[in-house]
Short mmCIF file of C-alpha atoms and ligand atoms in Angstrom, two decimals:
data_model
loop_
_atom_site.label_atom_id
_atom_site.label_comp_id
_atom_site.label_asym_id
_atom_site.label_seq_id
_atom_site.Cartn_x
_atom_site.Cartn_y
_atom_site.Cartn_z
CA MET A 1 7.07 -24.21 18.60
CA THR A 2 10.78 -24.30 17.78
CA ASN A 3 13.76 -21.99 18.03
CA ARG A 4 12.89 -20.48 21.41
CA THR A 5 16.58 -20.76 22.19
CA SER A 6 17.63 -18.80 19.08
CA SER A 7 18.76 -15.22 19.52
CA VAL A 8 16.11 -13.99 17.06
CA ARG A 9 13.27 -12.00 18.61
CA ASN A 10 12.31 -9.48 15.95
CA ILE A 11 13.00 -10.18 12.30
CA CYS A 12 12.66 -7.88 9.31
CA LEU A 13 11.84 -9.57 5.97
CA LEU A 14 12.52 -7.27 3.02
CA GLY A 15 10.63 -8.66 0.02
CA CYS A 16 8.36 -10.72 2.27
CA GLY A 17 5.53 -10.53 -0.27
CA GLY A 18 7.40 -12.62 -2.82
CA PHE A 19 7.55 -16.37 -3.36
CA ILE A 20 10.28 -17.19 -0.84
CA GLY A 21 9.41 -14.35 1.54
CA SER A 22 5.79 -15.45 1.86
CA HIS A 23 6.83 -19.02 2.70
CA LEU A 24 9.45 -17.87 5.18
CA ALA A 25 6.98 -15.54 6.90
CA GLU A 26 4.40 -18.32 7.07
CA ARG A 27 6.86 -20.74 8.70
CA ILE A 28 8.21 -18.19 11.19
CA LEU A 29 4.69 -17.20 12.25
CA ALA A 30 3.67 -20.86 12.64
CA ASP A 31 6.76 -22.21 14.40
CA THR A 32 8.28 -19.41 16.48
CA ASP A 33 7.39 -16.58 18.80
CA TRP A 34 9.41 -14.05 16.74
CA HIS A 35 7.79 -10.84 15.59
CA VAL A 36 7.96 -10.37 11.81
CA PHE A 37 8.27 -6.92 10.22
CA GLY A 38 7.39 -7.57 6.58
CA ILE A 39 8.27 -5.03 3.89
CA ASP A 40 7.09 -5.32 0.30
CA ARG A 41 5.34 -3.26 -2.35
CA ASN A 42 2.90 -6.07 -3.02
CA PRO A 43 0.87 -7.81 -0.25
CA ALA A 44 -1.12 -10.21 -2.48
CA LYS A 45 0.76 -13.37 -1.39
CA ILE A 46 0.77 -12.51 2.32
CA SER A 47 -2.85 -11.43 2.75
CA ALA A 48 -3.46 -14.40 5.09
CA PHE A 49 -0.95 -13.06 7.66
CA LEU A 50 -1.94 -9.40 7.68
CA THR A 51 -4.14 -9.79 10.76
CA ASN A 52 -1.64 -11.92 12.69
CA PRO A 53 -0.58 -9.97 15.81
CA LYS A 54 3.00 -11.23 15.38
CA PHE A 55 3.16 -9.69 11.88
CA THR A 56 3.58 -6.01 11.00
CA TYR A 57 3.35 -5.22 7.31
CA ALA A 58 4.74 -2.08 5.66
CA ASN A 59 3.79 -1.40 2.05
CA ILE A 60 6.92 0.58 1.22
CA ASP A 61 9.79 0.54 -1.24
CA ILE A 62 13.19 -0.35 0.20
CA ASP A 63 14.33 2.99 -1.20
CA SER A 64 12.27 4.77 1.50
CA ALA A 65 15.34 4.98 3.71
CA GLU A 66 13.78 6.53 6.81
CA ALA A 67 10.78 4.22 6.86
CA VAL A 68 12.95 1.15 6.29
CA ASP A 69 15.37 2.26 9.01
CA GLU A 70 12.51 2.31 11.50
CA TYR A 71 11.92 -1.42 10.92
CA LEU A 72 15.61 -2.28 10.80
CA ASN A 73 16.04 -0.54 14.15
CA ARG A 74 13.24 -2.59 15.69
CA SER A 75 14.76 -5.89 14.45
CA ASP A 76 17.75 -7.95 15.51
CA THR A 77 17.90 -9.92 12.24
CA VAL A 78 17.26 -8.76 8.67
CA VAL A 79 16.52 -11.05 5.71
CA SER A 80 16.99 -9.33 2.36
CA LEU A 81 15.00 -10.88 -0.48
CA VAL A 82 14.12 -7.92 -2.70
CA ALA A 83 15.10 -8.39 -6.31
CA LEU A 84 14.04 -8.48 -9.90
CA CYS A 85 14.85 -12.15 -10.44
CA ASN A 86 13.08 -13.15 -13.61
CA PRO A 87 15.42 -14.08 -16.50
CA SER A 88 13.17 -12.43 -19.11
CA LEU A 89 14.17 -9.08 -17.54
CA TYR A 90 17.94 -9.55 -17.46
CA ASN A 91 18.51 -8.68 -21.13
CA THR A 92 15.44 -6.46 -21.62
CA VAL A 93 15.65 -4.06 -18.62
CA PRO A 94 19.25 -4.59 -17.51
CA LEU A 95 19.63 -1.23 -15.75
CA GLN A 96 16.61 -1.97 -13.56
CA VAL A 97 18.03 -5.42 -12.87
CA ILE A 98 21.38 -3.98 -11.74
CA ASP A 99 19.57 -1.36 -9.68
CA SER A 100 17.32 -3.84 -7.90
CA ASN A 101 20.00 -6.48 -7.34
CA PHE A 102 22.94 -4.28 -6.47
CA THR A 103 22.41 -0.54 -5.99
CA ARG A 104 19.31 -0.66 -3.79
CA PRO A 105 20.17 -3.71 -1.66
CA LEU A 106 23.70 -2.31 -1.13
CA LYS A 107 22.08 0.45 0.95
CA ILE A 108 20.46 -2.23 3.11
CA VAL A 109 23.84 -3.91 3.58
CA GLU A 110 25.37 -0.58 4.62
CA ARG A 111 22.55 0.11 7.09
CA CYS A 112 22.85 -3.37 8.62
CA ALA A 113 26.60 -2.82 9.08
CA ALA A 114 26.03 0.62 10.63
CA LEU A 115 23.17 -0.53 12.90
CA ARG A 116 24.92 -3.81 13.87
CA LYS A 117 22.08 -5.99 12.59
CA ARG A 118 22.57 -9.57 11.52
CA LEU A 119 21.94 -9.85 7.75
CA VAL A 120 20.80 -12.96 5.88
CA HIS A 121 21.12 -12.02 2.24
CA PHE A 122 19.63 -13.85 -0.74
CA SER A 123 22.06 -14.18 -3.59
CA THR A 124 21.66 -16.81 -6.31
CA CYS A 125 23.18 -19.95 -7.80
CA GLU A 126 23.41 -17.87 -10.99
CA VAL A 127 26.60 -16.30 -9.60
CA TYR A 128 28.33 -19.52 -10.71
CA GLY A 129 27.27 -18.78 -14.31
CA THR A 130 28.06 -21.70 -16.56
CA THR A 131 30.20 -24.71 -15.78
CA ILE A 132 33.89 -24.33 -16.60
CA SER A 133 33.73 -27.31 -18.99
CA TYR A 134 30.83 -25.80 -20.94
CA ARG A 135 32.76 -22.58 -21.56
CA ALA A 136 35.75 -24.66 -22.65
CA GLY A 137 33.62 -26.74 -25.03
CA MET A 138 34.21 -29.88 -22.93
CA PRO A 139 31.75 -32.44 -21.50
CA PHE A 140 30.48 -32.03 -17.93
CA ASN A 141 33.09 -33.08 -15.41
CA SER A 142 31.52 -34.42 -12.25
CA THR A 143 34.56 -33.44 -10.18
CA THR A 144 35.22 -29.87 -11.30
CA ASP A 145 31.76 -28.80 -12.48
CA ILE A 146 29.88 -29.32 -9.20
CA PHE A 147 29.45 -25.87 -7.63
CA ARG A 148 31.26 -25.36 -4.30
CA GLU A 149 30.85 -22.17 -2.27
CA GLU A 150 34.49 -21.71 -1.33
CA SER A 151 36.39 -22.88 -4.40
CA THR A 152 34.41 -22.79 -7.66
CA PRO A 153 35.26 -19.88 -9.98
CA LEU A 154 32.31 -17.73 -11.09
CA VAL A 155 32.12 -18.00 -14.89
CA LEU A 156 29.94 -15.40 -16.58
CA GLY A 157 29.66 -14.53 -20.28
CA PRO A 158 30.76 -11.44 -22.18
CA ILE A 159 29.25 -8.01 -21.41
CA SER A 160 27.13 -8.12 -24.58
CA ALA A 161 25.39 -11.22 -23.23
CA GLN A 162 23.16 -9.17 -20.95
CA ARG A 163 21.68 -12.25 -19.35
CA TRP A 164 24.57 -11.99 -16.90
CA THR A 165 23.57 -8.55 -15.52
CA TYR A 166 21.66 -10.30 -12.72
CA ALA A 167 24.42 -12.76 -11.81
CA CYS A 168 27.05 -10.02 -11.98
CA ALA A 169 25.02 -7.62 -9.80
CA LYS A 170 24.42 -10.40 -7.26
CA GLN A 171 28.10 -11.34 -7.31
CA LEU A 172 29.24 -7.76 -6.72
CA LEU A 173 26.83 -7.48 -3.82
CA GLU A 174 28.26 -10.69 -2.32
CA ARG A 175 31.70 -9.11 -2.58
CA ALA A 176 30.45 -5.93 -0.89
CA ILE A 177 28.88 -7.98 1.93
CA PHE A 178 32.10 -9.94 2.38
CA ALA A 179 34.07 -6.69 2.53
CA HIS A 180 31.66 -5.18 5.08
CA GLY A 181 32.20 -8.32 7.15
CA LYS A 182 35.96 -7.84 7.05
CA GLU A 183 36.12 -4.06 7.39
CA ASN A 184 33.01 -3.12 9.36
CA GLY A 185 32.23 -6.22 11.39
CA LEU A 186 29.00 -7.03 9.53
CA ASP A 187 27.48 -10.29 10.76
CA TYR A 188 26.08 -11.89 7.62
CA THR A 189 25.06 -15.11 5.91
CA ILE A 190 24.74 -15.36 2.13
CA VAL A 191 22.28 -17.87 0.65
CA ARG A 192 22.65 -19.18 -2.90
CA PRO A 193 19.32 -20.82 -3.80
CA PHE A 194 19.11 -23.43 -6.54
CA ASN A 195 15.77 -23.14 -8.35
CA PHE A 196 13.30 -23.32 -5.47
CA ILE A 197 9.81 -24.35 -6.59
CA GLY A 198 6.41 -24.48 -4.95
CA PRO A 199 3.06 -22.79 -4.47
CA ARG A 200 2.88 -19.01 -4.94
CA MET A 201 5.83 -18.89 -7.33
CA ASP A 202 5.54 -15.98 -9.78
CA PHE A 203 2.30 -15.30 -11.67
CA LEU A 204 0.28 -16.35 -14.69
CA PRO A 205 0.57 -13.81 -17.53
CA GLY A 206 -2.65 -11.86 -18.00
CA ILE A 207 -4.12 -13.16 -14.72
CA ASP A 208 -2.00 -11.74 -11.90
CA GLY A 209 1.05 -10.39 -13.70
CA GLU A 210 2.48 -9.44 -17.06
CA GLY A 211 5.50 -10.70 -18.97
CA VAL A 212 7.32 -14.03 -18.90
CA PRO A 213 7.61 -15.75 -15.49
CA ARG A 214 10.11 -18.45 -14.52
CA VAL A 215 9.84 -21.90 -16.03
CA LEU A 216 7.43 -23.44 -13.47
CA ALA A 217 4.79 -20.76 -14.05
CA CYS A 218 5.44 -20.73 -17.83
CA PHE A 219 4.71 -24.46 -17.97
CA MET A 220 1.68 -24.12 -15.68
CA ASP A 221 0.30 -21.36 -17.89
CA ALA A 222 0.68 -23.66 -20.90
CA LEU A 223 -0.92 -26.65 -19.14
CA LEU A 224 -3.86 -24.70 -17.75
CA SER A 225 -4.47 -23.04 -21.14
CA HIS A 226 -3.90 -26.24 -23.15
CA LYS A 227 -1.06 -24.63 -25.10
CA PRO A 228 2.27 -26.28 -26.00
CA LEU A 229 5.01 -26.07 -23.36
CA LYS A 230 7.83 -24.07 -24.95
CA LEU A 231 11.29 -25.63 -24.68
CA VAL A 232 13.95 -22.98 -25.07
CA ASP A 233 16.66 -24.35 -27.38
CA GLY A 234 15.04 -27.78 -27.09
CA GLY A 235 15.08 -27.81 -23.26
CA ARG A 236 18.57 -29.32 -23.21
CA ASN A 237 19.88 -27.28 -20.26
CA ARG A 238 19.56 -28.66 -16.78
CA ARG A 239 18.49 -27.36 -13.40
CA THR A 240 18.44 -28.70 -9.87
CA PHE A 241 14.98 -28.00 -8.45
CA THR A 242 14.44 -27.65 -4.72
CA ALA A 243 11.12 -27.93 -2.88
CA ILE A 244 10.31 -24.69 -1.10
CA THR A 245 9.62 -26.64 2.12
CA ASP A 246 13.17 -28.05 2.11
CA ALA A 247 14.50 -24.57 1.35
CA ILE A 248 12.60 -23.04 4.27
CA ASP A 249 13.97 -25.77 6.57
CA ALA A 250 17.46 -24.63 5.56
CA LEU A 251 16.63 -20.98 6.18
CA MET A 252 15.20 -21.74 9.60
CA ALA A 253 18.40 -23.64 10.43
CA ILE A 254 20.45 -20.61 9.35
CA LEU A 255 18.32 -18.26 11.44
CA ALA A 256 18.39 -20.54 14.48
CA GLN A 257 22.13 -21.19 14.33
CA PRO A 258 23.89 -17.84 13.98
CA LYS A 259 27.23 -19.18 15.24
CA ASN A 260 27.36 -21.89 12.57
CA SER A 261 26.17 -19.65 9.75
CA SER A 262 27.88 -16.34 10.47
CA ARG A 263 30.12 -15.08 7.64
CA ARG A 264 29.28 -18.11 5.53
CA ILE A 265 27.92 -18.64 2.04
CA PHE A 266 25.57 -21.63 1.67
CA ASN A 267 24.41 -23.44 -1.46
CA ILE A 268 20.80 -24.41 -0.77
CA GLY A 269 19.66 -26.95 -3.33
CA ASN A 270 18.81 -30.59 -3.91
CA PRO A 271 21.39 -32.30 -6.16
CA ALA A 272 19.16 -35.39 -6.39
CA ASN A 273 16.55 -33.33 -8.27
CA GLU A 274 18.65 -32.46 -11.31
CA ILE A 275 16.79 -32.74 -14.61
CA SER A 276 16.80 -31.28 -18.13
CA ILE A 277 14.07 -28.75 -18.91
CA ALA A 278 12.67 -31.18 -21.51
CA GLY A 279 12.51 -33.80 -18.73
CA LEU A 280 10.78 -31.31 -16.44
CA ALA A 281 8.13 -30.66 -19.12
CA LYS A 282 7.46 -34.38 -19.46
CA ILE A 283 7.01 -34.93 -15.71
CA MET A 284 4.74 -31.88 -15.46
CA ILE A 285 2.56 -33.07 -18.34
CA ASP A 286 2.24 -36.51 -16.71
CA LEU A 287 1.45 -35.08 -13.26
CA TYR A 288 -1.02 -32.56 -14.62
CA SER A 289 -2.86 -35.30 -16.52
CA GLU A 290 -2.95 -37.40 -13.34
CA LEU A 291 -4.25 -34.50 -11.22
CA ARG A 292 -6.86 -33.45 -13.81
CA PRO A 293 -8.46 -36.65 -15.13
CA GLU A 294 -11.17 -34.46 -16.70
CA CYS A 295 -8.48 -33.32 -19.20
CA ALA A 296 -7.92 -36.90 -20.43
CA ASP A 297 -8.90 -35.89 -23.98
CA VAL A 298 -6.32 -33.10 -24.18
CA SER A 299 -3.03 -34.11 -25.74
CA PHE A 300 -0.38 -31.90 -24.16
CA CYS A 301 2.76 -31.31 -26.17
CA THR A 302 6.03 -29.40 -26.22
CA GLN A 303 7.37 -27.02 -28.85
CA THR A 304 11.00 -26.05 -29.37
CA VAL A 305 11.71 -22.31 -29.60
CA SER A 306 15.03 -20.54 -29.95
CA SER A 307 16.31 -18.50 -27.02
CA MET A 308 16.45 -15.49 -29.38
CA GLU A 309 12.75 -15.91 -30.11
CA PHE A 310 11.79 -16.48 -26.45
CA TYR A 311 14.02 -14.02 -24.59
CA GLY A 312 15.41 -11.77 -27.35
CA PRO A 313 19.01 -10.70 -28.03
CA GLY A 314 21.55 -10.84 -25.20
CA TYR A 315 20.20 -14.02 -23.59
CA GLU A 316 22.61 -16.81 -22.73
CA ASP A 317 21.74 -19.84 -20.63
CA SER A 318 23.39 -21.66 -17.75
CA ASP A 319 24.08 -25.20 -18.90
CA ARG A 320 23.96 -27.07 -15.56
CA ARG A 321 23.83 -26.03 -11.93
CA VAL A 322 24.56 -28.82 -9.49
CA PRO A 323 25.29 -27.76 -5.90
CA ASP A 324 27.68 -29.29 -3.43
CA ILE A 325 25.64 -29.02 -0.23
CA SER A 326 28.14 -30.56 2.16
CA LEU A 327 28.70 -27.23 3.97
CA ALA A 328 25.01 -26.86 4.82
CA LYS A 329 24.87 -30.53 5.86
CA LYS A 330 27.91 -30.20 8.11
CA LEU A 331 27.30 -26.80 9.70
CA LEU A 332 23.50 -26.64 9.77
CA GLY A 333 22.60 -30.33 9.95
CA TRP A 334 20.32 -29.74 6.96
CA SER A 335 19.55 -32.08 4.07
CA PRO A 336 16.77 -31.81 1.51
CA SER A 337 14.27 -34.67 1.47
CA VAL A 338 11.55 -33.85 -1.09
CA CYS A 339 11.94 -35.51 -4.49
CA LEU A 340 11.16 -33.61 -7.69
CA THR A 341 7.91 -35.46 -8.38
CA ASP A 342 6.53 -34.73 -4.91
CA ALA A 343 7.59 -31.07 -5.09
CA LEU A 344 5.95 -30.69 -8.49
CA ARG A 345 2.78 -32.47 -7.42
CA VAL A 346 2.28 -29.93 -4.61
CA ALA A 347 3.10 -26.96 -6.85
CA ILE A 348 0.87 -28.11 -9.72
CA GLY A 349 -1.99 -28.77 -7.27
CA PHE A 350 -1.66 -25.21 -6.02
CA TYR A 351 -1.81 -23.64 -9.51
CA ILE A 352 -4.83 -25.76 -10.46
CA LYS A 353 -6.71 -24.65 -7.32
CA GLU A 354 -5.58 -21.04 -7.50
CA TYR A 355 -6.04 -20.29 -11.19
CA SER A 356 -8.62 -22.63 -12.74
CA GLY A 357 -11.48 -20.26 -11.86
CA ALA A 358 -9.76 -17.18 -13.30
CA LEU A 359 -8.88 -19.04 -16.49
CA ALA A 360 -12.45 -20.32 -16.88
CA CYS A 361 -13.73 -16.70 -16.55
CA ARG A 362 -11.21 -15.53 -19.15
CA GLU A 363 -12.47 -18.17 -21.58
CA VAL A 364 -16.10 -17.14 -21.03
CA VAL A 365 -15.27 -13.43 -21.56
P1 LIG B 401 9.98 -12.73 -5.90
O1 LIG B 401 10.04 -11.90 -7.12
O2 LIG B 401 8.83 -13.65 -5.75
O3 LIG B 401 10.02 -11.79 -4.62
C1 LIG B 401 10.71 -10.56 -4.57
C2 LIG B 401 9.85 -9.58 -3.82
O4 LIG B 401 10.57 -8.36 -3.67
C3 LIG B 401 8.54 -9.24 -4.55
O5 LIG B 401 7.44 -9.51 -3.71
C4 LIG B 401 8.66 -7.76 -4.85
O6 LIG B 401 7.42 -7.07 -4.75
C5 LIG B 401 9.63 -7.30 -3.80
N1 LIG B 401 10.38 -6.10 -4.19
C6 LIG B 401 11.14 -5.94 -5.29
N2 LIG B 401 11.70 -4.72 -5.30
C7 LIG B 401 11.25 -4.09 -4.18
C8 LIG B 401 11.48 -2.81 -3.63
N3 LIG B 401 12.26 -1.91 -4.23
N4 LIG B 401 10.88 -2.49 -2.46
C9 LIG B 401 10.06 -3.38 -1.83
N5 LIG B 401 9.81 -4.62 -2.31
C10 LIG B 401 10.41 -4.97 -3.47
O7 LIG B 401 11.34 -13.53 -5.80
P2 LIG B 401 11.71 -14.86 -4.97
O8 LIG B 401 11.68 -16.01 -5.89
O9 LIG B 401 10.92 -14.90 -3.73
O10 LIG B 401 13.23 -14.57 -4.64
C11 LIG B 401 13.63 -13.91 -3.46
C12 LIG B 401 15.15 -13.71 -3.47
O11 LIG B 401 15.82 -14.94 -3.66
C13 LIG B 401 15.64 -12.79 -4.59
O12 LIG B 401 16.72 -12.03 -4.09
C14 LIG B 401 16.14 -13.74 -5.66
O13 LIG B 401 17.15 -13.16 -6.43
C15 LIG B 401 16.67 -14.88 -4.80
N6 LIG B 401 16.63 -16.17 -5.50
C16 LIG B 401 15.46 -16.87 -5.63
C17 LIG B 401 15.48 -18.10 -6.26
C18 LIG B 401 14.26 -18.96 -6.38
O14 LIG B 401 14.42 -20.15 -6.62
N7 LIG B 401 13.05 -18.46 -6.18
C19 LIG B 401 16.67 -18.61 -6.76
C20 LIG B 401 17.82 -17.86 -6.64
C21 LIG B 401 17.79 -16.65 -5.99
C1 LIG B 402 16.58 -18.47 -12.36
C2 LIG B 402 16.43 -16.99 -12.10
O1 LIG B 402 17.55 -16.30 -12.58
C3 LIG B 402 16.33 -16.65 -10.68
O2 LIG B 402 15.01 -16.66 -10.23
C4 LIG B 402 17.15 -17.45 -9.73
O3 LIG B 402 18.19 -16.63 -9.24
C5 LIG B 402 17.70 -18.74 -10.23
O4 LIG B 402 17.51 -19.09 -11.55
C6 LIG B 402 17.18 -19.93 -9.43
O5 LIG B 402 15.97 -20.16 -9.49
O6 LIG B 402 17.96 -20.62 -8.79
P1 LIG B 402 16.71 -19.87 -14.58
O7 LIG B 402 16.81 -21.18 -13.89
O8 LIG B 402 17.44 -19.76 -15.87
O9 LIG B 402 17.13 -18.64 -13.66
O10 LIG B 402 15.18 -19.47 -14.84
P2 LIG B 402 13.89 -20.26 -15.28
O11 LIG B 402 12.95 -19.29 -15.87
O12 LIG B 402 13.39 -21.06 -14.17
O13 LIG B 402 14.41 -21.16 -16.50
C7 LIG B 402 14.97 -22.43 -16.34
C8 LIG B 402 15.26 -23.01 -17.70
O14 LIG B 402 14.03 -23.23 -18.40
C9 LIG B 402 16.10 -22.15 -18.65
O15 LIG B 402 16.93 -22.99 -19.39
C10 LIG B 402 15.08 -21.52 -19.59
O16 LIG B 402 15.62 -21.17 -20.83
C11 LIG B 402 14.06 -22.65 -19.70
N1 LIG B 402 12.67 -22.25 -20.02
C12 LIG B 402 12.04 -21.27 -19.35
C13 LIG B 402 11.99 -22.97 -21.00
O17 LIG B 402 12.54 -23.87 -21.67
N2 LIG B 402 10.68 -22.65 -21.27
C14 LIG B 402 10.03 -21.68 -20.62
O18 LIG B 402 8.83 -21.46 -20.92
C15 LIG B 402 10.73 -20.96 -19.62
#
């Protein structure tokens, strides 16, 4: 058991039923003696913890101010994860995206400031937008285009490119948190995750959710259904994928070290895991074939689709997102250690185990 010396005793996880929240709750329950108050509208991913005496679950919306206040009051630390954070929504339901990423969580920020609770808030690497060079029509510059928390400008597209509603809402909330720190003494830490991946991420369309999930689940859906993996605009854009276990290590370091993380913004990502989306598809096809030798006869393939076709009008992509993680290394003593192949092997294994049965039933029906 770790972190007995940390000041955390009671922690409130808003959005604890999601991908990151479920992993964070799992780790806290396994490694600490903290009591977790978990709030989410959907308990499916946390069903294993519901009977744990150190876990109290509330199936409420964060808009239920009085009910949420009860749990904030009982906690010393609040982690805010609630969001609509799926790119297929940013240009299709932009008002809901702004609401869920700015308007609603702003109330949580205000309550944490008023109640003197420590807030760990989940922002996103999308606040950086595109690289400066990409906007200027120049090649990637490994000095100026690496994203740094305290110096890199945040470069979003025009208003008509509605993809940026999410990044803009998250950025405005970061600015509100910063201002509450300055004006109202809010004790906060802002986390900018870089494409965390792992078990329990998103859903498979038609099985346990509807719509278009993020790329990992899109590719898993294709692999499990023997359909082509769709490469948006050829899969030329690049991401830096981070194993959820490394990410949770970073979060635990933030929670355990309030002095080193207070009033800081941290990039949490693994620069060594940068790859193009076309490259990601290739690795996933290879790993899936290795993990499912019974599919040896299936020839998996990719198919290029335009972003207009896949996401609709108003979508624009980030070209590359490479984090500078020296702040987290220096202040938290954290470094990621899981390579992309290992992270994907674990994630793919999870989806195979979790969904093969449901997919087989669907085929029979
Ligand atoms: P997720 O969608 O899996 O989890 C979000 C959870 O919030 C869901 O369980 C949902 O039911 C819940 N929720 C949404 N609105 C709610 C409301 N009004 N009341 C109660 N519950 C509500 O997302 P995630 O991947 O776990 O991401 C968590 C946070 O991290 C988000 O703020 C997201 O923007 C940020 N983030 C995640 C990543 C990543 O790699 N997964 C990257 C960048 C930023
Ligand atoms: C994600 C989401 O905005 C958030 O969850 C989060 O804040 C952030 O980035 C993050 O994870 O750090 P993005 O990386 O664009 O945004 O979302 P993905 O759906 O994972 O897409 C990654 C890339 O794959 C994009 O270029 C997308 O166009 C492409 N893609 C997606 C495909 O080529 N095929 C697909 O089937 C799905």
